[in-house]
Amino acid sequence: MKAFVTELGSLKEQHRAVETHIGACEVINREKKSKFLMKQLQVEHAALEGTDEKECLEVIEELINRQVTWLIPLRLMCLLSLASGGLKPRAYQMLKTQYIQSYGYDYVITLNRLEDMGWLKEQVEKQPQVFRTATKRLKLIPRDVENYDLADPPDTAYVFGGAYCPLSCHLAQHAILNNGWKGIDDFCQQLSNDVFTFSQAASQRTTGASKGFTVVYFVGGCTFSEVNALRYIAKKNGIQIQIITTNLCNASSMLKDVVSYN
């Protein structure tokens, strides 16, 4: 009896933990049953890979016309625009018009602000597509997404179901393991100025992954996926990575911040 009473506290903690996990499973299960979830994933994967643009636009248009939660089509529009270096003028005007008609003129300011930020814009002829260049140059898209092993992932793409390796984490990994930007200097030059600035100290260099401790600082915020990706890099290479950020966010929270300023 005494032993049972002693363990009572830990049993209560386990009971609370089980309740938390059951609650999380119920939320995930509801999301999985959503009839639009697979369509969202279809657009996300196609946008990252640069394929099936016509089908992506049709799905986004359907979501808008069905008036699903305003965040879903807007997030997909921004993703497709960022990954493609902007939307084709006709597609951009079409989606923008239909979005305003479905969700109201209050979102005119939001769409204009997203355009000013460069998240949702029209394509400009001969403008370099930075994201497409990055995915090819740095191999951010796994070759065999369908057979990607999430139980034993070969790279950081596991944080997005094997669809995409986060660019920020890939750059951090390269800098850590190669003592800087050697090997991708030319690509970093393309990202410089307003998008990306890099420098390399000439002294105090170490070799390989033996440096042991690295600080990765995100100014403006990072996602939980990027945190998990950096943890994977640290574990795989036997190093310590300290992650510091001004904010933790995701696509939904960022878009909500944009709308809140209306």
PDB file of C-alpha atoms in Angstrom:
ATOM      1  CA  MET A   1       0.000   0.000   0.000  1.00  0.00           C
ATOM      2  CA  LYS A   2       2.806   2.386   0.900  1.00  0.00           C
ATOM      3  CA  ALA A   3       4.551   1.703  -2.418  1.00  0.00           C
ATOM      4  CA  PHE A   4       1.290   2.341  -4.293  1.00  0.00           C
ATOM      5  CA  VAL A   5       0.736   5.675  -2.512  1.00  0.00           C
ATOM      6  CA  THR A   6       4.326   6.649  -3.297  1.00  0.00           C
ATOM      7  CA  GLU A   7       3.756   5.995  -6.997  1.00  0.00           C
ATOM      8  CA  LEU A   8       0.399   7.794  -7.024  1.00  0.00           C
ATOM      9  CA  GLY A   9       1.953  11.111  -8.040  1.00  0.00           C
ATOM     10  CA  SER A  10       3.669   9.645 -11.085  1.00  0.00           C
ATOM     11  CA  LEU A  11       0.465   7.815 -12.058  1.00  0.00           C
ATOM     12  CA  LYS A  12      -1.416  11.120 -12.085  1.00  0.00           C
ATOM     13  CA  GLU A  13       1.272  12.639 -14.314  1.00  0.00           C
ATOM     14  CA  GLN A  14       1.040   9.689 -16.689  1.00  0.00           C
ATOM     15  CA  HIS A  15      -2.766  10.040 -16.745  1.00  0.00           C
ATOM     16  CA  ARG A  16      -2.452  13.724 -17.707  1.00  0.00           C
ATOM     17  CA  ALA A  17       0.097  12.846 -20.371  1.00  0.00           C
ATOM     18  CA  VAL A  18      -2.234  10.210 -21.827  1.00  0.00           C
ATOM     19  CA  GLU A  19      -5.092  12.726 -21.916  1.00  0.00           C
ATOM     20  CA  THR A  20      -2.854  15.207 -23.738  1.00  0.00           C
ATOM     21  CA  HIS A  21      -1.808  12.620 -26.324  1.00  0.00           C
ATOM     22  CA  ILE A  22      -5.391  11.469 -26.862  1.00  0.00           C
ATOM     23  CA  GLY A  23      -6.473  15.076 -27.375  1.00  0.00           C
ATOM     24  CA  ALA A  24      -3.660  15.625 -29.890  1.00  0.00           C
ATOM     25  CA  CYS A  25      -4.607  12.429 -31.755  1.00  0.00           C
ATOM     26  CA  GLU A  26      -8.236  13.558 -31.973  1.00  0.00           C
ATOM     27  CA  VAL A  27      -7.198  16.908 -33.484  1.00  0.00           C
ATOM     28  CA  ILE A  28      -4.876  15.196 -35.991  1.00  0.00           C
ATOM     29  CA  ASN A  29      -7.577  12.672 -36.885  1.00  0.00           C
ATOM     30  CA  ARG A  30     -10.093  15.446 -37.583  1.00  0.00           C
ATOM     31  CA  GLU A  31      -7.592  17.191 -39.849  1.00  0.00           C
ATOM     32  CA  LYS A  32      -6.820  13.960 -41.700  1.00  0.00           C
ATOM     33  CA  LYS A  33     -10.518  13.418 -42.391  1.00  0.00           C
ATOM     34  CA  SER A  34     -10.853  16.848 -43.995  1.00  0.00           C
ATOM     35  CA  LYS A  35     -11.893  16.351 -47.626  1.00  0.00           C
ATOM     36  CA  PHE A  36      -9.653  19.230 -48.685  1.00  0.00           C
ATOM     37  CA  LEU A  37      -6.477  18.045 -46.930  1.00  0.00           C
ATOM     38  CA  MET A  38      -5.225  15.850 -49.774  1.00  0.00           C
ATOM     39  CA  LYS A  39      -5.869  18.645 -52.262  1.00  0.00           C
ATOM     40  CA  GLN A  40      -3.847  21.039 -50.116  1.00  0.00           C
ATOM     41  CA  LEU A  41      -0.957  18.573 -49.944  1.00  0.00           C
ATOM     42  CA  GLN A  42      -1.189  18.062 -53.705  1.00  0.00           C
ATOM     43  CA  VAL A  43      -0.794  21.793 -54.322  1.00  0.00           C
ATOM     44  CA  GLU A  44       2.013  22.136 -51.766  1.00  0.00           C
ATOM     45  CA  HIS A  45       4.086  19.319 -53.275  1.00  0.00           C
ATOM     46  CA  ALA A  46       3.474  20.432 -56.851  1.00  0.00           C
ATOM     47  CA  ALA A  47       4.352  24.051 -56.009  1.00  0.00           C
ATOM     48  CA  LEU A  48       7.665  22.991 -54.447  1.00  0.00           C
ATOM     49  CA  GLU A  49       8.523  20.688 -57.354  1.00  0.00           C
ATOM     50  CA  GLY A  50       7.427  23.212 -59.989  1.00  0.00           C
ATOM     51  CA  THR A  51       4.951  20.839 -61.646  1.00  0.00           C
ATOM     52  CA  ASP A  52       1.237  20.828 -62.496  1.00  0.00           C
ATOM     53  CA  GLU A  53       0.787  24.592 -62.230  1.00  0.00           C
ATOM     54  CA  LYS A  54      -2.563  24.428 -64.030  1.00  0.00           C
ATOM     55  CA  GLU A  55      -3.902  21.831 -61.594  1.00  0.00           C
ATOM     56  CA  CYS A  56      -2.643  23.888 -58.641  1.00  0.00           C
ATOM     57  CA  LEU A  57      -4.541  26.936 -59.854  1.00  0.00           C
ATOM     58  CA  GLU A  58      -7.695  24.873 -60.350  1.00  0.00           C
ATOM     59  CA  VAL A  59      -7.528  23.497 -56.802  1.00  0.00           C
ATOM     60  CA  ILE A  60      -6.941  26.943 -55.292  1.00  0.00           C
ATOM     61  CA  GLU A  61      -9.827  28.327 -57.346  1.00  0.00           C
ATOM     62  CA  GLU A  62     -12.081  25.522 -56.102  1.00  0.00           C
ATOM     63  CA  LEU A  63     -11.131  26.198 -52.476  1.00  0.00           C
ATOM     64  CA  ILE A  64     -11.906  29.891 -52.925  1.00  0.00           C
ATOM     65  CA  ASN A  65     -15.268  29.215 -54.559  1.00  0.00           C
ATOM     66  CA  ARG A  66     -16.203  26.767 -51.789  1.00  0.00           C
ATOM     67  CA  GLN A  67     -15.285  29.477 -49.272  1.00  0.00           C
ATOM     68  CA  VAL A  68     -13.189  27.260 -47.032  1.00  0.00           C
ATOM     69  CA  THR A  69     -11.310  28.981 -44.218  1.00  0.00           C
ATOM     70  CA  TRP A  70      -9.716  32.119 -45.711  1.00  0.00           C
ATOM     71  CA  LEU A  71      -6.243  31.072 -44.582  1.00  0.00           C
ATOM     72  CA  ILE A  72      -6.060  27.911 -46.691  1.00  0.00           C
ATOM     73  CA  PRO A  73      -6.321  29.334 -50.232  1.00  0.00           C
ATOM     74  CA  LEU A  74      -4.334  32.443 -49.293  1.00  0.00           C
ATOM     75  CA  ARG A  75      -1.486  30.338 -47.918  1.00  0.00           C
ATOM     76  CA  LEU A  76      -1.446  28.192 -51.076  1.00  0.00           C
ATOM     77  CA  MET A  77      -1.488  31.292 -53.289  1.00  0.00           C
ATOM     78  CA  CYS A  78       1.527  32.705 -51.435  1.00  0.00           C
ATOM     79  CA  LEU A  79       3.391  29.381 -51.568  1.00  0.00           C
ATOM     80  CA  LEU A  80       2.826  29.001 -55.301  1.00  0.00           C
ATOM     81  CA  SER A  81       3.866  32.612 -55.905  1.00  0.00           C
ATOM     82  CA  LEU A  82       7.046  32.379 -53.813  1.00  0.00           C
ATOM     83  CA  ALA A  83       8.077  29.046 -55.318  1.00  0.00           C
ATOM     84  CA  SER A  84       7.426  30.197 -58.906  1.00  0.00           C
ATOM     85  CA  GLY A  85       8.876  33.688 -58.653  1.00  0.00           C
ATOM     86  CA  GLY A  86       5.354  35.096 -58.912  1.00  0.00           C
ATOM     87  CA  LEU A  87       2.120  34.071 -60.604  1.00  0.00           C
ATOM     88  CA  LYS A  88       1.445  34.605 -64.277  1.00  0.00           C
ATOM     89  CA  PRO A  89      -0.435  37.915 -64.732  1.00  0.00           C
ATOM     90  CA  ARG A  90      -3.680  36.318 -65.866  1.00  0.00           C
ATOM     91  CA  ALA A  91      -3.677  33.757 -63.040  1.00  0.00           C
ATOM     92  CA  TYR A  92      -2.764  36.400 -60.482  1.00  0.00           C
ATOM     93  CA  GLN A  93      -5.613  38.716 -61.467  1.00  0.00           C
ATOM     94  CA  MET A  94      -8.066  35.831 -61.622  1.00  0.00           C
ATOM     95  CA  LEU A  95      -7.247  34.503 -58.153  1.00  0.00           C
ATOM     96  CA  LYS A  96      -7.122  37.964 -56.640  1.00  0.00           C
ATOM     97  CA  THR A  97     -10.548  38.885 -58.062  1.00  0.00           C
ATOM     98  CA  GLN A  98     -12.170  35.622 -56.982  1.00  0.00           C
ATOM     99  CA  TYR A  99     -10.639  35.825 -53.506  1.00  0.00           C
ATOM    100  CA  ILE A 100     -12.040  39.322 -52.916  1.00  0.00           C
ATOM    101  CA  GLN A 101     -15.450  38.285 -54.237  1.00  0.00           C
ATOM    102  CA  SER A 102     -15.564  35.242 -51.931  1.00  0.00           C
ATOM    103  CA  TYR A 103     -14.097  36.664 -48.728  1.00  0.00           C
ATOM    104  CA  GLY A 104     -14.934  40.349 -48.993  1.00  0.00           C
ATOM    105  CA  TYR A 105     -13.287  43.642 -49.834  1.00  0.00           C
ATOM    106  CA  ASP A 106     -11.688  43.785 -46.391  1.00  0.00           C
ATOM    107  CA  TYR A 107      -8.952  41.589 -47.841  1.00  0.00           C
ATOM    108  CA  VAL A 108      -7.969  44.089 -50.541  1.00  0.00           C
ATOM    109  CA  ILE A 109      -5.536  45.686 -48.088  1.00  0.00           C
ATOM    110  CA  THR A 110      -4.176  42.264 -47.134  1.00  0.00           C
ATOM    111  CA  LEU A 111      -3.540  41.291 -50.764  1.00  0.00           C
ATOM    112  CA  ASN A 112      -1.867  44.636 -51.471  1.00  0.00           C
ATOM    113  CA  ARG A 113       0.342  44.243 -48.415  1.00  0.00           C
ATOM    114  CA  LEU A 114       1.329  40.710 -49.441  1.00  0.00           C
ATOM    115  CA  GLU A 115       2.258  42.089 -52.859  1.00  0.00           C
ATOM    116  CA  ASP A 116       4.413  44.794 -51.260  1.00  0.00           C
ATOM    117  CA  MET A 117       6.127  42.112 -49.161  1.00  0.00           C
ATOM    118  CA  GLY A 118       6.795  40.006 -52.263  1.00  0.00           C
ATOM    119  CA  TRP A 119       4.806  37.026 -51.001  1.00  0.00           C
ATOM    120  CA  LEU A 120       2.071  37.267 -53.620  1.00  0.00           C
ATOM    121  CA  LYS A 121       2.906  38.977 -56.899  1.00  0.00           C
ATOM    122  CA  GLU A 122       2.891  38.802 -60.677  1.00  0.00           C
ATOM    123  CA  GLN A 123       5.774  37.244 -62.556  1.00  0.00           C
ATOM    124  CA  VAL A 124       8.194  39.623 -64.223  1.00  0.00           C
ATOM    125  CA  GLU A 125       9.880  38.587 -67.464  1.00  0.00           C
ATOM    126  CA  LYS A 126      13.559  37.630 -67.205  1.00  0.00           C
ATOM    127  CA  GLN A 127      13.464  37.923 -63.414  1.00  0.00           C
ATOM    128  CA  PRO A 128      15.548  35.091 -61.872  1.00  0.00           C
ATOM    129  CA  GLN A 129      13.585  32.446 -59.979  1.00  0.00           C
ATOM    130  CA  VAL A 130      15.618  32.188 -56.801  1.00  0.00           C
ATOM    131  CA  PHE A 131      13.668  29.322 -55.256  1.00  0.00           C
ATOM    132  CA  ARG A 132      13.839  27.136 -58.359  1.00  0.00           C
ATOM    133  CA  THR A 133      17.575  27.786 -58.602  1.00  0.00           C
ATOM    134  CA  ALA A 134      18.013  26.904 -54.925  1.00  0.00           C
ATOM    135  CA  THR A 135      16.098  23.617 -55.129  1.00  0.00           C
ATOM    136  CA  LYS A 136      18.164  22.443 -58.103  1.00  0.00           C
ATOM    137  CA  ARG A 137      21.552  23.775 -57.002  1.00  0.00           C
ATOM    138  CA  LEU A 138      21.275  22.540 -53.413  1.00  0.00           C
ATOM    139  CA  LYS A 139      19.098  19.477 -54.145  1.00  0.00           C
ATOM    140  CA  LEU A 140      16.382  20.499 -51.707  1.00  0.00           C
ATOM    141  CA  ILE A 141      13.756  18.240 -53.303  1.00  0.00           C
ATOM    142  CA  PRO A 142      14.394  14.503 -52.724  1.00  0.00           C
ATOM    143  CA  ARG A 143      14.464  12.460 -55.925  1.00  0.00           C
ATOM    144  CA  ASP A 144      12.085   9.737 -54.721  1.00  0.00           C
ATOM    145  CA  VAL A 145       9.468  11.462 -52.571  1.00  0.00           C
ATOM    146  CA  GLU A 146       6.977   8.574 -52.750  1.00  0.00           C
ATOM    147  CA  ASN A 147       9.438   6.058 -51.243  1.00  0.00           C
ATOM    148  CA  TYR A 148      10.963   8.444 -48.698  1.00  0.00           C
ATOM    149  CA  ASP A 149      11.695   6.617 -45.427  1.00  0.00           C
ATOM    150  CA  LEU A 150      10.270   8.749 -42.605  1.00  0.00           C
ATOM    151  CA  ALA A 151      11.280   6.133 -40.008  1.00  0.00           C
ATOM    152  CA  ASP A 152      14.959   6.455 -40.985  1.00  0.00           C
ATOM    153  CA  PRO A 153      15.216   9.753 -42.905  1.00  0.00           C
ATOM    154  CA  PRO A 154      18.345  10.401 -44.977  1.00  0.00           C
ATOM    155  CA  ASP A 155      18.059  14.199 -44.734  1.00  0.00           C
ATOM    156  CA  THR A 156      16.091  17.107 -43.263  1.00  0.00           C
ATOM    157  CA  ALA A 157      13.233  16.715 -45.766  1.00  0.00           C
ATOM    158  CA  TYR A 158      11.522  14.431 -43.229  1.00  0.00           C
ATOM    159  CA  VAL A 159      10.148  17.525 -41.444  1.00  0.00           C
ATOM    160  CA  PHE A 160       7.951  18.106 -44.521  1.00  0.00           C
ATOM    161  CA  GLY A 161       7.050  14.480 -45.109  1.00  0.00           C
ATOM    162  CA  GLY A 162       9.995  13.974 -47.443  1.00  0.00           C
ATOM    163  CA  ALA A 163       8.926  16.761 -49.809  1.00  0.00           C
ATOM    164  CA  TYR A 164      11.461  19.515 -49.141  1.00  0.00           C
ATOM    165  CA  CYS A 165      14.666  20.279 -47.204  1.00  0.00           C
ATOM    166  CA  PRO A 166      14.392  23.724 -45.525  1.00  0.00           C
ATOM    167  CA  LEU A 167      16.744  26.126 -47.322  1.00  0.00           C
ATOM    168  CA  SER A 168      17.834  27.927 -44.139  1.00  0.00           C
ATOM    169  CA  CYS A 169      18.794  24.666 -42.444  1.00  0.00           C
ATOM    170  CA  HIS A 170      20.587  23.378 -45.536  1.00  0.00           C
ATOM    171  CA  LEU A 171      22.708  26.533 -45.642  1.00  0.00           C
ATOM    172  CA  ALA A 172      23.434  26.227 -41.905  1.00  0.00           C
ATOM    173  CA  GLN A 173      24.411  22.578 -42.341  1.00  0.00           C
ATOM    174  CA  HIS A 174      26.761  23.415 -45.219  1.00  0.00           C
ATOM    175  CA  ALA A 175      28.388  26.241 -43.266  1.00  0.00           C
ATOM    176  CA  ILE A 176      28.872  24.050 -40.187  1.00  0.00           C
ATOM    177  CA  LEU A 177      30.272  20.995 -41.961  1.00  0.00           C
ATOM    178  CA  ASN A 178      32.362  22.870 -44.541  1.00  0.00           C
ATOM    179  CA  ASN A 179      33.632  25.764 -42.408  1.00  0.00           C
ATOM    180  CA  GLY A 180      31.775  28.337 -44.450  1.00  0.00           C
ATOM    181  CA  TRP A 181      30.329  28.680 -47.930  1.00  0.00           C
ATOM    182  CA  LYS A 182      33.016  26.925 -49.945  1.00  0.00           C
ATOM    183  CA  GLY A 183      31.387  24.992 -52.764  1.00  0.00           C
ATOM    184  CA  ILE A 184      28.256  27.141 -52.926  1.00  0.00           C
ATOM    185  CA  ASP A 185      29.917  30.570 -53.091  1.00  0.00           C
ATOM    186  CA  ASP A 186      28.496  31.224 -56.542  1.00  0.00           C
ATOM    187  CA  PHE A 187      24.976  30.415 -55.394  1.00  0.00           C
ATOM    188  CA  CYS A 188      25.306  32.615 -52.295  1.00  0.00           C
ATOM    189  CA  GLN A 189      26.351  35.484 -54.549  1.00  0.00           C
ATOM    190  CA  GLN A 190      23.023  35.140 -56.364  1.00  0.00           C
ATOM    191  CA  LEU A 191      21.176  35.384 -53.032  1.00  0.00           C
ATOM    192  CA  SER A 192      23.124  38.354 -51.699  1.00  0.00           C
ATOM    193  CA  ASN A 193      22.015  41.960 -51.085  1.00  0.00           C
ATOM    194  CA  ASP A 194      18.370  42.231 -50.028  1.00  0.00           C
ATOM    195  CA  VAL A 195      17.783  38.458 -49.884  1.00  0.00           C
ATOM    196  CA  PHE A 196      20.909  37.029 -48.317  1.00  0.00           C
ATOM    197  CA  THR A 197      24.238  38.352 -47.077  1.00  0.00           C
ATOM    198  CA  PHE A 198      27.151  36.102 -46.190  1.00  0.00           C
ATOM    199  CA  SER A 199      30.719  36.467 -44.987  1.00  0.00           C
ATOM    200  CA  GLN A 200      33.559  34.139 -44.088  1.00  0.00           C
ATOM    201  CA  ALA A 201      36.049  34.787 -41.327  1.00  0.00           C
ATOM    202  CA  ALA A 202      39.615  34.167 -42.415  1.00  0.00           C
ATOM    203  CA  SER A 203      40.791  32.818 -39.064  1.00  0.00           C
ATOM    204  CA  GLN A 204      39.762  30.409 -36.311  1.00  0.00           C
ATOM    205  CA  ARG A 205      38.531  27.766 -38.731  1.00  0.00           C
ATOM    206  CA  THR A 206      38.082  24.198 -37.619  1.00  0.00           C
ATOM    207  CA  THR A 207      37.884  21.055 -39.683  1.00  0.00           C
ATOM    208  CA  GLY A 208      34.968  18.772 -40.461  1.00  0.00           C
ATOM    209  CA  ALA A 209      32.148  18.421 -37.951  1.00  0.00           C
ATOM    210  CA  SER A 210      34.526  18.453 -34.955  1.00  0.00           C
ATOM    211  CA  LYS A 211      33.671  22.034 -34.040  1.00  0.00           C
ATOM    212  CA  GLY A 212      31.178  20.695 -31.479  1.00  0.00           C
ATOM    213  CA  PHE A 213      29.052  23.766 -30.730  1.00  0.00           C
ATOM    214  CA  THR A 214      27.284  26.096 -33.154  1.00  0.00           C
ATOM    215  CA  VAL A 215      24.791  28.901 -32.656  1.00  0.00           C
ATOM    216  CA  VAL A 216      22.140  29.423 -35.344  1.00  0.00           C
ATOM    217  CA  TYR A 217      20.296  32.715 -34.949  1.00  0.00           C
ATOM    218  CA  PHE A 218      17.060  33.491 -36.807  1.00  0.00           C
ATOM    219  CA  VAL A 219      16.246  37.190 -37.032  1.00  0.00           C
ATOM    220  CA  GLY A 220      12.522  37.666 -37.616  1.00  0.00           C
ATOM    221  CA  GLY A 221      11.527  34.182 -36.569  1.00  0.00           C
ATOM    222  CA  CYS A 222      11.672  30.540 -37.612  1.00  0.00           C
ATOM    223  CA  THR A 223       9.285  27.613 -37.829  1.00  0.00           C
ATOM    224  CA  PHE A 224       9.081  24.496 -35.680  1.00  0.00           C
ATOM    225  CA  SER A 225      10.012  22.527 -38.807  1.00  0.00           C
ATOM    226  CA  GLU A 226      13.309  24.411 -39.041  1.00  0.00           C
ATOM    227  CA  VAL A 227      13.976  23.737 -35.355  1.00  0.00           C
ATOM    228  CA  ASN A 228      13.377  20.002 -35.889  1.00  0.00           C
ATOM    229  CA  ALA A 229      15.560  20.027 -39.006  1.00  0.00           C
ATOM    230  CA  LEU A 230      18.467  21.585 -37.105  1.00  0.00           C
ATOM    231  CA  ARG A 231      18.025  19.051 -34.303  1.00  0.00           C
ATOM    232  CA  TYR A 232      18.260  16.293 -36.911  1.00  0.00           C
ATOM    233  CA  ILE A 233      21.475  17.822 -38.299  1.00  0.00           C
ATOM    234  CA  ALA A 234      22.970  18.020 -34.799  1.00  0.00           C
ATOM    235  CA  LYS A 235      22.077  14.421 -33.959  1.00  0.00           C
ATOM    236  CA  LYS A 236      23.239  12.987 -37.283  1.00  0.00           C
ATOM    237  CA  ASN A 237      26.627  14.743 -37.163  1.00  0.00           C
ATOM    238  CA  GLY A 238      27.263  14.440 -33.439  1.00  0.00           C
ATOM    239  CA  ILE A 239      27.422  18.175 -32.808  1.00  0.00           C
ATOM    240  CA  GLN A 240      25.601  20.669 -30.616  1.00  0.00           C
ATOM    241  CA  ILE A 241      23.468  23.371 -32.192  1.00  0.00           C
ATOM    242  CA  GLN A 242      22.004  26.168 -30.100  1.00  0.00           C
ATOM    243  CA  ILE A 243      18.959  27.678 -31.809  1.00  0.00           C
ATOM    244  CA  ILE A 244      18.083  31.292 -31.035  1.00  0.00           C
ATOM    245  CA  THR A 245      15.168  33.100 -32.654  1.00  0.00           C
ATOM    246  CA  THR A 246      13.165  36.262 -32.196  1.00  0.00           C
ATOM    247  CA  ASN A 247       9.912  34.387 -32.799  1.00  0.00           C
ATOM    248  CA  LEU A 248       8.400  30.972 -33.501  1.00  0.00           C
ATOM    249  CA  CYS A 249       5.858  31.011 -36.289  1.00  0.00           C
ATOM    250  CA  ASN A 250       4.196  29.133 -39.134  1.00  0.00           C
ATOM    251  CA  ALA A 251       2.446  30.088 -42.360  1.00  0.00           C
ATOM    252  CA  SER A 252      -0.904  30.614 -40.640  1.00  0.00           C
ATOM    253  CA  SER A 253       0.445  32.791 -37.833  1.00  0.00           C
ATOM    254  CA  MET A 254       2.407  34.948 -40.292  1.00  0.00           C
ATOM    255  CA  LEU A 255      -0.647  35.528 -42.476  1.00  0.00           C
ATOM    256  CA  LYS A 256      -2.747  36.304 -39.413  1.00  0.00           C
ATOM    257  CA  ASP A 257      -0.186  38.934 -38.431  1.00  0.00           C
ATOM    258  CA  VAL A 258      -0.486  40.508 -41.872  1.00  0.00           C
ATOM    259  CA  VAL A 259      -4.293  40.623 -41.600  1.00  0.00           C
ATOM    260  CA  SER A 260      -4.185  41.991 -38.047  1.00  0.00           C
ATOM    261  CA  TYR A 261      -2.521  45.164 -39.358  1.00  0.00           C
ATOM    262  CA  ASN A 262      -5.459  45.934 -41.622  1.00  0.00           C
TER     263      ASN A 262
END
